[in-house]
Amino acid sequence: MDRKTYTAKVAELRPLREEIGKAEKMVAAAQAALDKLNLQRARRITELAGYEGAQAPAIAKASGLSVGDVVRIAPLLDPTPAAVRAAKADDQAAAVAAPAPAPVVEPVAEPVAAVAPALTRPAPVVEQPAPAPAPAPALAPVEVEDQAVAEQPAPVAAAPAASVAPVAPVSRPAVESGPRELPTLPEGPAGARFEAVTNGLVSKRPNFTQQARATVFLDAAAGMLAVRDQVVRLDLGARTPGEILDAVLATAPGTERIYITAGAPWHDGAERYSTLKDAVVAWLNTPSERWTTAIGSGRDKLAGHFVHQRQPVGRYAPAAAPDGPVTEIRSMGEWFDPDGADVVTCRQAFTLLWQALRRHWDDAVLMGSPSQTGRDLWSRTIPTTGKWAGGYPVLSEELRGLLHATGGQGRTELILPPRVPEQLPALVEYDRTFAYAKHLWKSPVGVPRRITAAGFAAMTGQEQVKALMSCSHWNIRVTVPQGWNHVGLLPAPVTGDRAWIYPSEPGATFTTWAGGAEVHLALSNHLMPWKVEILGGLLFEDGKPLDEWGKRLKSAWADLTNLSKLHGDERQRQAAYLASRAVRSVLLFGLGGFAQRPRLVSGTTALGEALPAGVEILGQDDTVTTWQRQAGFSRDPNAHPEWAAYVWSGARAALLDMKYRQGKEVVGYAGALHARPGSVVYFGTDGIALTERQPWPYRGEVGDYLLKGHLTGPVEHPTSQEQYLKLRGLGRAELAAAATKGADQ
């Protein structure tokens, strides 16, 4: 080809480029139209699902979709027999109750490791050994929309201690559960992505003020609405979403958010459904001539309903204008348990919460959930000067995925006999006050430095200790020492719903990841150092990205806590207490919001066709296979799983060993390792249940262990989390009654 021909060919590309551009615009417009039609079809299917006689096959045929697609859009249409679903639920419940074996590393192809030095500490008097412990299950927590994973027990009615009945032992079916292999840091160029950040993604201080939403509070049981400074009685009819919206907006036009304080209308008729979740779905999608599911608009506006058994979120728009103003129906339980408080008290609690936060943020706005509020308030503490004035970089997707897979959350574990007695002499509950606020003073920042086993071994002893005590995350091989007779110290990954257990049987060996706080404790605990081999790790720079946020929230919490004790009006005291619980939720769920999780996408493939790579099969019928797979992470500028993982690790360590200080001097200890072996019954995220009281002082400071319940024994050992929660409720009632009796005397 000569130069003249080359020039002519280049010139021919220009009109072709223009034609391609026009075609791309046409395709984009067609795709937008198709998306809109698909959305309308999905809305119609959702509306049809509210009809009691609706059937998925008929709707699938009319809509041109498979039955699997229809069921995914409207789970209420799932044709699976109720008995089958109930059996599946029973199997899952049995899996939670069943103990899992301690994971043991096979002695083949072991990676190179460096043994971490045991860190010495004065040892107190050693207690008499208890029977050799065996691993117990870690019970699965519940996840709430856009919030941290947190223990969400069902409300338990208090009853006199005398009503405790013996608990019949239950047989635990064998469950296939064993070691789960965790990801490791790859070698070579692939490993470089684990020491990098995401280009162009930075947590920045916002340059705008959030807009407040018109909010009302509704007692759906009594039909009482608190709007501004008035209380109005409403006729809610059958308490469907449409009737609630009609009644509320007729009284308070422009309302954008309705908090249900009592009544839980989404549980109406729950006995007709095989699961509580099915009942919630049916209620959210109750057909209405005037209201439809909101489709949202704008980049940051949520759309559609969020299904949760006890704290759902319904988002509705006028049927005549689906793109119009959205009104949310939410549960007050997202923020705090109303515990019988009336709508006026709940509204006053929200007012006190806003006032307390405004003393520390002049632009504070209460958003829909504590998680959203917490992250918004945090973003307004990002420094304007210093090294991080431009914001905090978001780690690479690979590194966030590693932290998500290897950074466990709060420890939830029921310890079963023979590690504890079949009959408990008592059940004593301790709860750490505003626990996570204790661990926000230091957090990892910037790009981590990778530490190999050889690199760790080459460090001096002082450098190794410093690395373990810094903001770090370690891949380790652990061996429980011979003679150990107490609870497990480090989480081990297992398959199944539990995800993590805490092996404690002498000689048990497992490979895991853990934060520096937990590794340091395993090496330096006062009872007996564990053997920990460093396989690799990530060492971050120590920073304070959460410190200012935590200080302001702690101050707001302290103000409200003091008000709840000192105010002369009983209603104001209760409102202040509820507001202090809301501050706790802002911190707890705000922190969990940093631990952004990978998105799950689902789809269907015709039978006989190849499935996409990396999918998990959810079900199959005569025509299609339904599957799901992880789709990576969204570009969330506030995604910082390294912060959540570090705080969770510190909190898990403090459940075992916490120091009381006066200035820099250590004046005492608390935690499970300072209780008698065989006396720890339960770990619950930020609390412990034991068989006897402990001499741990309570100073009212964050992190302190507060006595929350005492159930006098003998008490049959609970065999499930549900049984434990019932006993816990009785213990709290007994302690409260004892306190009232003491005050009267």
Coordinates of N, CA and C in Angstrom, one line a residue, residues 18-187:
E18 N -18.9 8.3 11.9 CA -20.1 9.0 12.1 C -21.3 8.1 12.1
E19 N -21.3 7.2 11.1 CA -22.4 6.2 11.0 C -22.5 5.3 12.2
I20 N -21.3 4.9 12.7 CA -21.2 4.1 13.9 C -21.8 4.8 15.1
G21 N -21.4 6.1 15.2 CA -21.9 6.9 16.3 C -23.4 7.0 16.3
K22 N -24.0 7.2 15.1 CA -25.5 7.3 15.0 C -26.1 6.0 15.4
A23 N -25.5 4.9 14.9 CA -26.0 3.6 15.2 C -26.0 3.3 16.7
E24 N -24.9 3.7 17.4 CA -24.7 3.5 18.8 C -25.8 4.3 19.6
K25 N -26.1 5.5 19.1 CA -27.1 6.3 19.8 C -28.5 5.6 19.6
M26 N -28.7 5.0 18.5 CA -30.0 4.3 18.2 C -30.1 3.1 19.1
V27 N -29.0 2.4 19.3 CA -29.0 1.2 20.1 C -29.2 1.6 21.6
A28 N -28.5 2.7 22.0 CA -28.7 3.1 23.4 C -30.1 3.5 23.7
A29 N -30.7 4.2 22.7 CA -32.1 4.6 22.9 C -33.1 3.4 22.9
A30 N -32.8 2.4 22.1 CA -33.6 1.2 22.1 C -33.4 0.4 23.4
Q31 N -32.1 0.4 23.9 CA -31.9 -0.3 25.1 C -32.6 0.4 26.3
A32 N -32.6 1.7 26.3 CA -33.3 2.5 27.3 C -34.8 2.2 27.2
A33 N -35.4 2.1 26.0 CA -36.8 1.8 25.9 C -37.1 0.4 26.3
L34 N -36.2 -0.5 26.0 CA -36.3 -1.9 26.4 C -36.3 -2.0 28.0
D35 N -35.3 -1.3 28.6 CA -35.2 -1.4 30.0 C -36.5 -0.8 30.7
K36 N -37.1 0.2 30.1 CA -38.3 0.8 30.7 C -39.4 -0.2 30.5
L37 N -39.5 -0.9 29.4 CA -40.6 -1.9 29.2 C -40.4 -3.1 30.2
N38 N -39.1 -3.5 30.3 CA -38.9 -4.6 31.3 C -39.3 -4.2 32.7
L39 N -39.0 -3.0 33.1 CA -39.4 -2.5 34.4 C -40.9 -2.5 34.6
Q40 N -41.6 -2.0 33.5 CA -43.0 -2.0 33.6 C -43.6 -3.5 33.7
R41 N -43.0 -4.4 33.0 CA -43.4 -5.8 33.1 C -43.2 -6.3 34.5
A42 N -42.0 -6.0 35.1 CA -41.7 -6.5 36.4 C -42.7 -5.9 37.4
R43 N -43.1 -4.6 37.2 CA -44.0 -4.0 38.1 C -45.4 -4.7 38.0
R44 N -45.8 -5.0 36.8 CA -47.1 -5.7 36.6 C -47.1 -7.1 37.3
I45 N -45.9 -7.8 37.1 CA -45.8 -9.1 37.8 C -45.9 -9.0 39.3
T46 N -45.2 -8.0 39.8 CA -45.3 -7.8 41.3 C -46.7 -7.5 41.7
E47 N -47.4 -6.7 41.0 CA -48.8 -6.4 41.4 C -49.7 -7.6 41.3
L48 N -49.5 -8.4 40.3 CA -50.3 -9.7 40.1 C -50.0 -10.6 41.3
A49 N -48.7 -10.6 41.8 CA -48.4 -11.5 42.9 C -49.2 -11.3 44.1
G50 N -49.8 -10.1 44.2 CA -50.6 -9.8 45.4 C -52.0 -10.5 45.4
Y51 N -52.4 -11.0 44.2 CA -53.6 -11.8 44.1 C -53.5 -13.2 44.6
E52 N -54.4 -13.6 45.5 CA -54.2 -14.8 46.2 C -54.2 -16.0 45.3
G53 N -54.9 -15.9 44.1 CA -54.9 -17.1 43.2 C -53.9 -17.0 42.1
A54 N -53.0 -16.1 42.2 CA -52.0 -15.9 41.1 C -51.1 -17.1 41.0
Q55 N -50.7 -17.5 39.8 CA -49.9 -18.7 39.6 C -48.7 -18.3 38.6
A56 N -47.5 -18.8 39.0 CA -46.4 -18.4 38.3 C -46.4 -18.9 36.8
P57 N -46.8 -20.1 36.5 CA -46.8 -20.6 35.1 C -47.7 -19.7 34.2
A58 N -48.9 -19.3 34.6 CA -49.7 -18.5 33.8 C -49.1 -17.2 33.5
I59 N -48.6 -16.6 34.6 CA -47.9 -15.2 34.4 C -46.7 -15.3 33.6
A60 N -45.9 -16.4 33.7 CA -44.7 -16.6 32.9 C -45.1 -16.7 31.4
K61 N -46.2 -17.5 31.1 CA -46.6 -17.6 29.7 C -47.0 -16.3 29.1
A62 N -47.8 -15.5 29.9 CA -48.3 -14.2 29.4 C -47.2 -13.2 29.3
S63 N -46.2 -13.3 30.1 CA -45.1 -12.3 30.1 C -44.0 -12.6 29.2
G64 N -43.9 -13.9 28.7 CA -42.8 -14.3 27.9 C -41.5 -14.6 28.6
L65 N -41.7 -14.8 29.9 CA -40.5 -15.2 30.8 C -40.6 -16.6 31.2
S66 N -39.5 -17.1 31.8 CA -39.5 -18.4 32.4 C -40.1 -18.3 33.8
V67 N -40.5 -19.5 34.3 CA -41.1 -19.5 35.7 C -40.0 -19.0 36.6
G68 N -38.8 -19.4 36.4 CA -37.7 -19.0 37.3 C -37.5 -17.5 37.3
D69 N -37.6 -16.8 36.1 CA -37.5 -15.4 36.1 C -38.7 -14.7 36.8
V70 N -39.9 -15.3 36.7 CA -41.1 -14.7 37.4 C -40.9 -14.8 38.9
V71 N -40.5 -16.0 39.3 CA -40.3 -16.2 40.8 C -39.3 -15.3 41.3
R72 N -38.2 -15.0 40.6 CA -37.2 -14.1 41.0 C -37.7 -12.7 41.2
I73 N -38.6 -12.3 40.3 CA -39.1 -10.9 40.4 C -40.1 -10.9 41.5
A74 N -41.0 -11.9 41.7 CA -42.0 -11.9 42.7 C -41.9 -13.3 43.5
P75 N -41.0 -13.3 44.5 CA -40.8 -14.6 45.3 C -42.1 -15.2 45.8
L76 N -43.1 -14.3 46.0 CA -44.4 -14.8 46.5 C -45.0 -15.9 45.6
L77 N -44.7 -15.9 44.3 CA -45.2 -16.8 43.3 C -44.4 -18.1 43.3
D78 N -43.5 -18.3 44.2 CA -42.7 -19.5 44.2 C -43.6 -20.7 44.3
P79 N -43.6 -21.6 43.3 CA -44.5 -22.8 43.4 C -44.0 -23.9 44.3
T80 N -42.9 -23.8 44.9 CA -42.3 -24.8 45.7 C -43.3 -25.1 46.8
P81 N -43.7 -26.3 47.1 CA -44.7 -26.6 48.1 C -44.2 -26.1 49.5
A82 N -45.2 -25.6 50.3 CA -44.9 -25.1 51.6 C -44.1 -26.1 52.4
A83 N -44.5 -27.4 52.3 CA -43.9 -28.4 53.2 C -42.4 -28.5 52.8
V84 N -42.1 -28.4 51.5 CA -40.7 -28.5 51.1 C -39.9 -27.3 51.6
R85 N -40.5 -26.1 51.5 CA -39.8 -24.9 52.0 C -39.6 -25.0 53.5
A86 N -40.6 -25.5 54.2 CA -40.5 -25.7 55.7 C -39.4 -26.7 56.0
A87 N -39.4 -27.8 55.3 CA -38.3 -28.8 55.5 C -36.9 -28.2 55.3
K88 N -36.8 -27.4 54.3 CA -35.5 -26.7 54.0 C -35.1 -25.8 55.2
A89 N -36.1 -25.0 55.7 CA -35.9 -24.1 56.8 C -35.5 -24.9 58.0
D90 N -36.1 -26.1 58.2 CA -35.8 -26.9 59.4 C -34.3 -27.4 59.2
D91 N -34.0 -27.8 58.0 CA -32.6 -28.3 57.8 C -31.6 -27.2 58.1
Q92 N -31.9 -26.0 57.7 CA -31.0 -24.9 57.9 C -30.9 -24.6 59.4
A93 N -32.0 -24.6 60.1 CA -32.0 -24.4 61.5 C -31.2 -25.5 62.2
A94 N -31.3 -26.7 61.8 CA -30.5 -27.8 62.4 C -29.1 -27.6 62.1
A95 N -28.7 -27.1 60.9 CA -27.3 -26.9 60.6 C -26.7 -25.9 61.5
V96 N -27.5 -24.9 61.9 CA -27.0 -23.9 62.9 C -26.7 -24.5 64.2
A97 N -27.6 -25.4 64.6 CA -27.5 -26.0 66.0 C -26.4 -27.0 66.1
A98 N -26.0 -27.6 65.0 CA -25.1 -28.7 65.0 C -23.6 -28.2 65.2
P99 N -22.9 -28.8 66.0 CA -21.5 -28.5 66.2 C -20.6 -28.9 65.0
A100 N -19.6 -28.1 64.7 CA -18.7 -28.4 63.6 C -17.4 -28.9 64.1
P101 N -16.8 -29.8 63.4 CA -15.5 -30.3 63.8 C -14.4 -29.2 63.6
A102 N -13.4 -29.3 64.5 CA -12.3 -28.4 64.3 C -11.5 -28.6 63.0
P103 N -11.3 -27.6 62.3 CA -10.5 -27.8 61.0 C -9.1 -28.2 61.3
V104 N -8.6 -29.1 60.5 CA -7.2 -29.5 60.7 C -6.5 -29.4 59.4
V105 N -5.4 -28.8 59.4 CA -4.6 -28.6 58.1 C -3.9 -29.9 57.7
E106 N -4.1 -30.4 56.5 CA -3.4 -31.6 56.0 C -1.9 -31.3 55.9
P107 N -1.1 -32.2 56.3 CA 0.4 -32.0 56.3 C 1.0 -32.2 54.9
V108 N 0.4 -31.6 53.9 CA 1.0 -31.7 52.6 C 1.0 -30.3 52.0
A109 N 2.1 -30.1 51.2 CA 2.3 -28.8 50.5 C 2.1 -27.6 51.4
E110 N 2.7 -27.7 52.6 CA 2.5 -26.5 53.5 C 3.3 -25.3 53.0
P111 N 2.8 -24.1 53.1 CA 3.5 -23.0 52.7 C 4.6 -22.7 53.7
V112 N 5.6 -22.0 53.2 CA 6.7 -21.6 54.1 C 6.2 -20.6 55.2
A113 N 6.6 -20.8 56.4 CA 6.0 -20.0 57.5 C 7.1 -19.6 58.4
A114 N 6.9 -18.5 59.1 CA 7.8 -18.0 60.2 C 7.1 -18.0 61.5
V115 N 7.6 -18.7 62.5 CA 7.0 -18.8 63.8 C 7.1 -17.5 64.5
A116 N 5.9 -16.9 64.9 CA 5.9 -15.7 65.7 C 6.3 -15.9 67.1
P117 N 7.0 -15.0 67.7 CA 7.5 -15.2 69.0 C 6.4 -15.1 70.0
A118 N 6.5 -15.9 71.1 CA 5.5 -15.7 72.2 C 5.9 -14.5 73.0
L119 N 4.8 -13.7 73.2 CA 5.0 -12.4 73.9 C 4.7 -12.6 75.4
T120 N 5.6 -12.3 76.3 CA 5.5 -12.6 77.7 C 4.6 -11.6 78.4
R121 N 3.9 -12.1 79.4 CA 3.1 -11.2 80.3 C 2.9 -11.9 81.6
P122 N 2.9 -11.1 82.7 CA 2.8 -11.8 84.0 C 1.6 -12.7 84.1
A123 N 1.8 -13.9 84.6 CA 0.7 -14.9 84.7 C 0.1 -14.9 86.1
P124 N -1.3 -14.8 86.2 CA -2.0 -15.0 87.4 C -2.0 -16.4 87.9
V125 N -2.7 -16.7 89.0 CA -2.9 -18.0 89.5 C -3.7 -18.8 88.5
V126 N -3.2 -20.0 88.2 CA -3.8 -20.9 87.2 C -5.0 -21.6 87.8
E127 N -6.2 -21.6 87.2 CA -7.3 -22.3 87.7 C -7.2 -23.8 87.5
Q128 N -8.0 -24.6 88.2 CA -8.0 -26.0 88.0 C -8.6 -26.3 86.6
P129 N -7.9 -27.2 85.8 CA -8.4 -27.5 84.4 C -9.8 -28.1 84.4
A130 N -10.5 -27.6 83.4 CA -11.8 -28.2 83.1 C -11.6 -29.3 82.0
P131 N -12.7 -30.0 81.7 CA -12.6 -31.1 80.7 C -12.2 -30.5 79.4
A132 N -11.5 -31.3 78.6 CA -10.9 -30.8 77.3 C -12.1 -30.2 76.5
P133 N -11.9 -29.0 76.0 CA -13.0 -28.4 75.2 C -13.1 -28.9 73.8
A134 N -14.3 -28.7 73.2 CA -14.5 -29.1 71.8 C -15.1 -27.9 71.1
P135 N -14.9 -27.7 69.8 CA -15.4 -26.6 69.1 C -16.9 -26.5 69.2
A136 N -17.4 -25.3 69.2 CA -18.9 -25.1 69.2 C -19.2 -24.2 68.1
P137 N -20.5 -24.2 67.7 CA -20.9 -23.4 66.5 C -20.9 -22.0 66.7
A138 N -20.6 -21.2 65.7 CA -20.8 -19.8 65.7 C -22.1 -19.5 65.0
L139 N -23.1 -18.9 65.7 CA -24.4 -18.8 65.1 C -24.5 -17.6 64.1
A140 N -25.3 -17.8 63.1 CA -25.3 -16.9 62.0 C -26.1 -15.6 62.4
P141 N -25.5 -14.4 62.2 CA -26.3 -13.2 62.5 C -27.2 -12.9 61.3
V142 N -27.9 -11.7 61.5 CA -28.9 -11.3 60.5 C -28.4 -10.0 59.9
E143 N -28.6 -9.9 58.6 CA -28.2 -8.7 57.9 C -29.4 -7.8 57.5
V144 N -29.2 -6.5 57.8 CA -30.3 -5.5 57.5 C -29.8 -4.6 56.4
E145 N -30.7 -4.1 55.6 CA -30.4 -3.3 54.4 C -29.4 -2.2 54.7
D146 N -28.3 -2.2 54.0 CA -27.3 -1.1 54.1 C -26.8 -1.0 55.5
Q147 N -26.7 -2.0 56.2 CA -26.3 -1.9 57.6 C -25.3 -3.0 57.9
A148 N -24.7 -2.9 59.0 CA -23.7 -3.9 59.5 C -24.5 -5.2 59.8
V149 N -23.8 -6.3 59.7 CA -24.4 -7.5 60.2 C -24.3 -7.5 61.7
A150 N -25.5 -7.7 62.3 CA -25.6 -7.6 63.8 C -26.6 -8.6 64.3
E151 N -26.4 -8.9 65.5 CA -27.4 -9.9 66.1 C -28.7 -9.2 66.2
Q152 N -29.8 -9.8 65.7 CA -31.1 -9.3 65.7 C -32.1 -10.3 66.3
P153 N -32.0 -10.6 67.6 CA -32.9 -11.6 68.1 C -34.4 -11.1 68.1
A154 N -35.2 -12.1 68.0 CA -36.7 -11.8 68.0 C -37.0 -11.3 69.4
P155 N -38.0 -10.4 69.6 CA -38.4 -9.9 70.9 C -38.8 -11.1 71.7
V156 N -38.4 -11.1 73.0 CA -38.8 -12.1 73.9 C -39.5 -11.5 75.1
A157 N -40.7 -11.9 75.4 CA -41.5 -11.3 76.5 C -40.9 -11.8 77.8
A158 N -40.7 -10.8 78.7 CA -40.1 -11.1 80.0 C -41.1 -11.9 80.8
A159 N -40.6 -12.9 81.6 CA -41.5 -13.7 82.5 C -40.8 -13.9 83.8
P160 N -41.5 -14.3 84.8 CA -40.9 -14.5 86.1 C -39.8 -15.6 86.0
A161 N -38.8 -15.5 86.8 CA -37.7 -16.5 86.8 C -38.3 -17.9 87.1
A162 N -39.3 -18.0 87.9 CA -39.8 -19.3 88.3 C -40.4 -20.1 87.1
S163 N -40.7 -19.4 86.0 CA -41.3 -20.0 84.9 C -40.3 -20.8 84.0
V164 N -39.1 -20.8 84.3 CA -38.1 -21.5 83.5 C -38.4 -23.0 83.6
A165 N -38.6 -23.6 82.5 CA -38.8 -25.1 82.5 C -37.6 -25.8 82.0
P166 N -37.4 -27.0 82.4 CA -36.3 -27.8 81.9 C -36.3 -27.9 80.4
V167 N -35.1 -27.8 79.8 CA -35.0 -27.8 78.4 C -34.6 -29.3 78.0
A168 N -35.5 -29.9 77.2 CA -35.2 -31.3 76.8 C -34.0 -31.3 75.8
P169 N -33.1 -32.2 76.0 CA -32.0 -32.3 75.1 C -32.5 -32.6 73.7
V170 N -31.9 -32.1 72.7 CA -32.3 -32.3 71.3 C -31.2 -33.1 70.6
S171 N -31.5 -33.9 69.7 CA -30.5 -34.6 68.9 C -30.1 -33.7 67.8
R172 N -28.8 -33.7 67.5 CA -28.2 -32.8 66.5 C -27.8 -33.7 65.3
P173 N -28.5 -33.6 64.2 CA -28.1 -34.4 63.1 C -26.7 -34.0 62.6
A174 N -26.0 -34.9 62.0 CA -24.7 -34.7 61.5 C -24.8 -33.7 60.3
V175 N -24.0 -32.7 60.2 CA -24.0 -31.8 59.1 C -22.6 -31.8 58.5
E176 N -22.6 -31.8 57.2 CA -21.4 -31.8 56.5 C -20.8 -30.4 56.6
S177 N -19.7 -30.4 57.4 CA -19.0 -29.1 57.6 C -17.6 -29.4 57.9
G178 N -16.7 -28.6 57.3 CA -15.3 -28.8 57.5 C -14.5 -27.6 57.1
P179 N -13.2 -27.7 57.1 CA -12.4 -26.5 56.8 C -12.8 -25.8 55.5
R180 N -12.8 -24.5 55.5 CA -13.0 -23.8 54.3 C -11.7 -23.1 53.9
E181 N -11.3 -23.2 52.6 CA -10.1 -22.7 52.2 C -10.2 -21.2 51.9
L182 N -9.4 -20.4 52.5 CA -9.4 -18.9 52.4 C -8.4 -18.5 51.3
P183 N -8.7 -17.4 50.7 CA -7.7 -16.9 49.6 C -6.4 -16.5 50.3
T184 N -5.4 -16.5 49.5 CA -4.0 -16.1 49.9 C -3.5 -15.0 49.0
L185 N -2.4 -14.4 49.3 CA -1.8 -13.4 48.5 C -1.0 -14.1 47.4
P186 N -1.4 -13.8 46.1 CA -0.6 -14.5 45.0 C 0.8 -13.9 44.8
E187 N 1.6 -14.6 44.1 CA 2.9 -14.2 43.8 C 2.9 -13.5 42.5

